[in-house]
Amino acid sequence: SLWNHNLAGSYPADDSVEMLALYFEQNGLATELLKPTIEQLACINVPGLVRLVAGDNRLWMTLLRMDEKNVTLQGPENKRITVSHQEFGIYYGKEFLAPWRDPSPGAPVLQSGQSGVRVRSLKEQLHALGRLEAVDLDDEYDIKTENAILALQTEAGLATDGKAGPQVRLALTSWSGNTPSLRRG
């Protein structure tokens, strides 16, 4: 509902990552499975599913909201709970399945040494977020671009390889305000 979609099909048969990803795909959304800290969840700033773990019990809940002190989750039967970061941290299994609308599904991974219109577009996005200077807006994936991507990946808890693939697109899309957000605003 955060994406203003009517359900395209029935709920998944089980709560495996594969079935959940297929469910979101059937509903027009890509997914990324991440393993962020609580601080990195706040940085990524998109609602999604978080895995909670208590003993042998493992449960996905929807992460709806997050501010400096609290986390709001939605569980079975649409029950919402708000807990402190500290309480959330006790049960958070460091698994986050982020559904999102990929602006360029199937786009190639961009990396150092490449050039072209996709690289220029990436650099313009980085510039709009204050992560790259205006003088660096050519179409070359250079060391400054790679460093900006590495910094973004580190901040958001993504794999740090300096390459701009789907996870980087997720972060850039989230930070540009084109997705539902964890913060009220």
Coordinates of C-alpha atoms in Angstrom, one line a residue:
S1 CA 0.0 0.0 0.0
L2 CA 2.9 2.4 0.5
W3 CA 3.6 2.1 -3.2
N4 CA -0.1 2.8 -4.1
H5 CA -0.5 -0.6 -5.7
N6 CA -3.4 -3.0 -5.7
L7 CA -2.2 -6.5 -5.1
A8 CA -1.5 -8.4 -8.3
G9 CA -1.7 -11.8 -6.8
S10 CA -2.0 -13.8 -3.6
Y11 CA 0.4 -13.6 -0.7
P12 CA 3.5 -15.7 -0.9
A13 CA 3.4 -19.4 0.0
D14 CA 6.1 -19.0 2.6
D15 CA 8.4 -16.3 4.0
S16 CA 11.5 -17.3 2.2
V17 CA 13.5 -14.4 0.6
E18 CA 12.9 -16.0 -2.8
M19 CA 9.1 -16.2 -2.4
L20 CA 8.9 -12.7 -1.0
A21 CA 11.1 -11.3 -3.8
L22 CA 8.8 -13.1 -6.4
Y23 CA 5.7 -11.6 -4.6
F24 CA 7.1 -8.1 -4.9
E25 CA 8.2 -8.6 -8.5
Q26 CA 4.6 -9.7 -9.4
N27 CA 3.5 -6.4 -7.8
G28 CA 5.9 -4.3 -9.9
L29 CA 8.7 -3.8 -7.4
A30 CA 12.3 -4.9 -7.4
T31 CA 13.9 -6.1 -4.1
E32 CA 17.3 -6.0 -2.6
L33 CA 18.3 -8.1 0.4
L34 CA 20.6 -6.1 2.6
K35 CA 22.3 -6.6 6.0
P36 CA 22.4 -3.1 7.4
T37 CA 22.9 -1.9 11.0
I38 CA 20.1 0.1 12.5
E39 CA 21.9 3.3 11.6
Q40 CA 22.2 2.1 8.0
L41 CA 18.5 1.3 7.9
A42 CA 17.8 4.9 8.8
C43 CA 20.3 6.0 6.1
I44 CA 18.7 3.8 3.4
N45 CA 15.4 5.4 4.4
V46 CA 12.9 3.1 2.7
P47 CA 10.2 0.9 4.2
G48 CA 10.6 -2.8 3.8
L49 CA 10.7 -6.1 5.6
V50 CA 13.0 -6.7 8.6
R51 CA 13.7 -10.1 10.0
L52 CA 13.2 -10.3 13.8
V53 CA 14.8 -13.2 15.7
A54 CA 13.9 -14.4 19.2
G55 CA 15.5 -17.7 20.1
D56 CA 14.5 -20.2 17.4
N57 CA 11.7 -18.0 16.1
R58 CA 12.3 -15.9 13.0
L59 CA 9.6 -13.5 11.7
W60 CA 9.4 -10.8 9.0
M61 CA 7.8 -7.5 10.0
T62 CA 7.2 -4.4 7.9
L63 CA 9.5 -1.5 8.9
L64 CA 7.2 1.5 8.4
R65 CA 8.7 4.4 10.2
M66 CA 11.9 5.3 11.9
D67 CA 13.1 8.5 13.7
E68 CA 16.0 9.3 16.0
K69 CA 14.5 7.3 18.9
N70 CA 11.8 4.9 17.7
V71 CA 11.0 2.3 15.1
T72 CA 7.4 1.5 14.0
L73 CA 6.7 -2.0 12.7
Q74 CA 3.6 -3.7 11.3
G75 CA 3.0 -7.3 11.9
P76 CA 0.4 -9.9 11.3
E77 CA -3.2 -8.6 11.1
N78 CA -1.8 -5.1 10.4
K79 CA -1.0 -4.6 14.1
R80 CA 1.4 -1.7 14.5
I81 CA 4.0 -1.4 17.3
T82 CA 6.5 1.3 18.1
V83 CA 9.6 0.4 20.0
S84 CA 12.9 2.1 20.9
H85 CA 16.0 1.6 18.8
Q86 CA 17.4 -0.3 21.8
E87 CA 14.5 -2.7 22.0
F88 CA 14.4 -3.2 18.2
G89 CA 18.1 -3.9 18.3
I90 CA 17.6 -6.9 20.6
Y91 CA 15.5 -8.7 18.0
Y92 CA 16.7 -7.3 14.7
G93 CA 18.3 -10.1 12.7
K94 CA 20.2 -7.7 10.4
E95 CA 18.2 -8.8 7.4
F96 CA 16.3 -6.2 5.4
L97 CA 14.3 -6.9 2.2
A98 CA 13.8 -3.6 0.5
P99 CA 11.1 -3.4 -2.1
W100 CA 11.5 -0.5 -4.5
R101 CA 10.6 0.8 -8.0
D102 CA 13.9 0.5 -10.0
P103 CA 14.0 3.3 -12.5
S104 CA 16.3 1.3 -14.8
P105 CA 15.6 -2.4 -14.3
G106 CA 18.2 -4.6 -16.0
A107 CA 20.6 -1.7 -16.4
P108 CA 24.3 -2.7 -16.4
V109 CA 26.5 -2.2 -13.4
L110 CA 28.6 0.9 -13.9
Q111 CA 32.2 0.9 -12.9
S112 CA 35.5 2.7 -13.2
G113 CA 36.7 3.1 -16.7
Q114 CA 33.3 3.2 -18.3
S115 CA 31.8 6.2 -20.1
G116 CA 28.6 7.3 -21.7
V117 CA 25.2 8.7 -21.0
R118 CA 24.4 6.4 -18.1
V119 CA 27.6 7.4 -16.3
R120 CA 26.8 11.1 -16.9
S121 CA 23.3 10.5 -15.4
L122 CA 24.8 8.8 -12.4
K123 CA 27.2 11.7 -11.9
E124 CA 24.3 14.2 -12.1
Q125 CA 22.5 12.3 -9.4
L126 CA 25.6 12.3 -7.2
H127 CA 26.0 16.0 -7.8
A128 CA 22.3 16.7 -6.9
L129 CA 22.9 15.0 -3.6
G130 CA 26.1 17.0 -2.9
R131 CA 28.4 14.1 -3.4
L132 CA 30.2 15.2 -6.5
E133 CA 31.3 18.7 -7.7
A134 CA 29.8 20.3 -10.8
V135 CA 33.2 20.4 -12.5
D136 CA 33.2 16.6 -12.5
L137 CA 30.0 16.2 -14.6
D138 CA 31.5 14.6 -17.7
D139 CA 30.6 11.1 -18.9
E140 CA 33.7 9.3 -17.5
Y141 CA 33.5 6.9 -14.5
D142 CA 36.7 8.2 -12.9
I143 CA 38.3 7.9 -9.5
K144 CA 36.2 10.8 -8.0
T145 CA 33.0 8.9 -9.1
E146 CA 34.3 5.7 -7.7
N147 CA 35.1 7.4 -4.4
A148 CA 31.7 9.0 -4.2
I149 CA 30.1 5.6 -4.8
L150 CA 32.3 3.9 -2.2
A151 CA 31.3 6.6 0.4
L152 CA 27.6 6.1 -0.5
Q153 CA 28.0 2.3 -0.2
T154 CA 29.7 2.6 3.2
E155 CA 27.2 5.0 4.6
A156 CA 24.2 2.9 3.5
G157 CA 25.7 -0.5 4.5
L158 CA 25.9 -1.8 0.9
A159 CA 28.6 -4.0 -0.5
T160 CA 31.6 -1.6 -1.0
D161 CA 33.0 -2.3 -4.4
G162 CA 32.9 1.2 -6.0
K163 CA 30.5 -0.1 -8.6
A164 CA 27.0 1.4 -9.3
G165 CA 24.5 -1.4 -9.6
P166 CA 21.0 -2.0 -8.3
Q167 CA 21.8 -1.4 -4.6
V168 CA 23.4 2.0 -5.5
R169 CA 20.3 2.8 -7.6
L170 CA 18.1 1.9 -4.6
A171 CA 20.0 4.3 -2.4
L172 CA 20.1 7.1 -5.0
T173 CA 16.4 6.7 -5.6
S174 CA 15.6 6.8 -1.9
W175 CA 17.8 9.8 -1.2
S176 CA 16.3 11.7 -4.1
G177 CA 12.8 11.5 -2.5
N178 CA 11.3 9.3 -5.2
T179 CA 10.3 6.5 -2.9
P180 CA 8.2 6.0 0.2
S181 CA 10.2 7.1 3.2
L182 CA 10.7 5.9 6.8
R183 CA 10.6 9.5 8.0
R184 CA 7.5 11.6 8.2
G185 CA 7.9 14.7 6.1

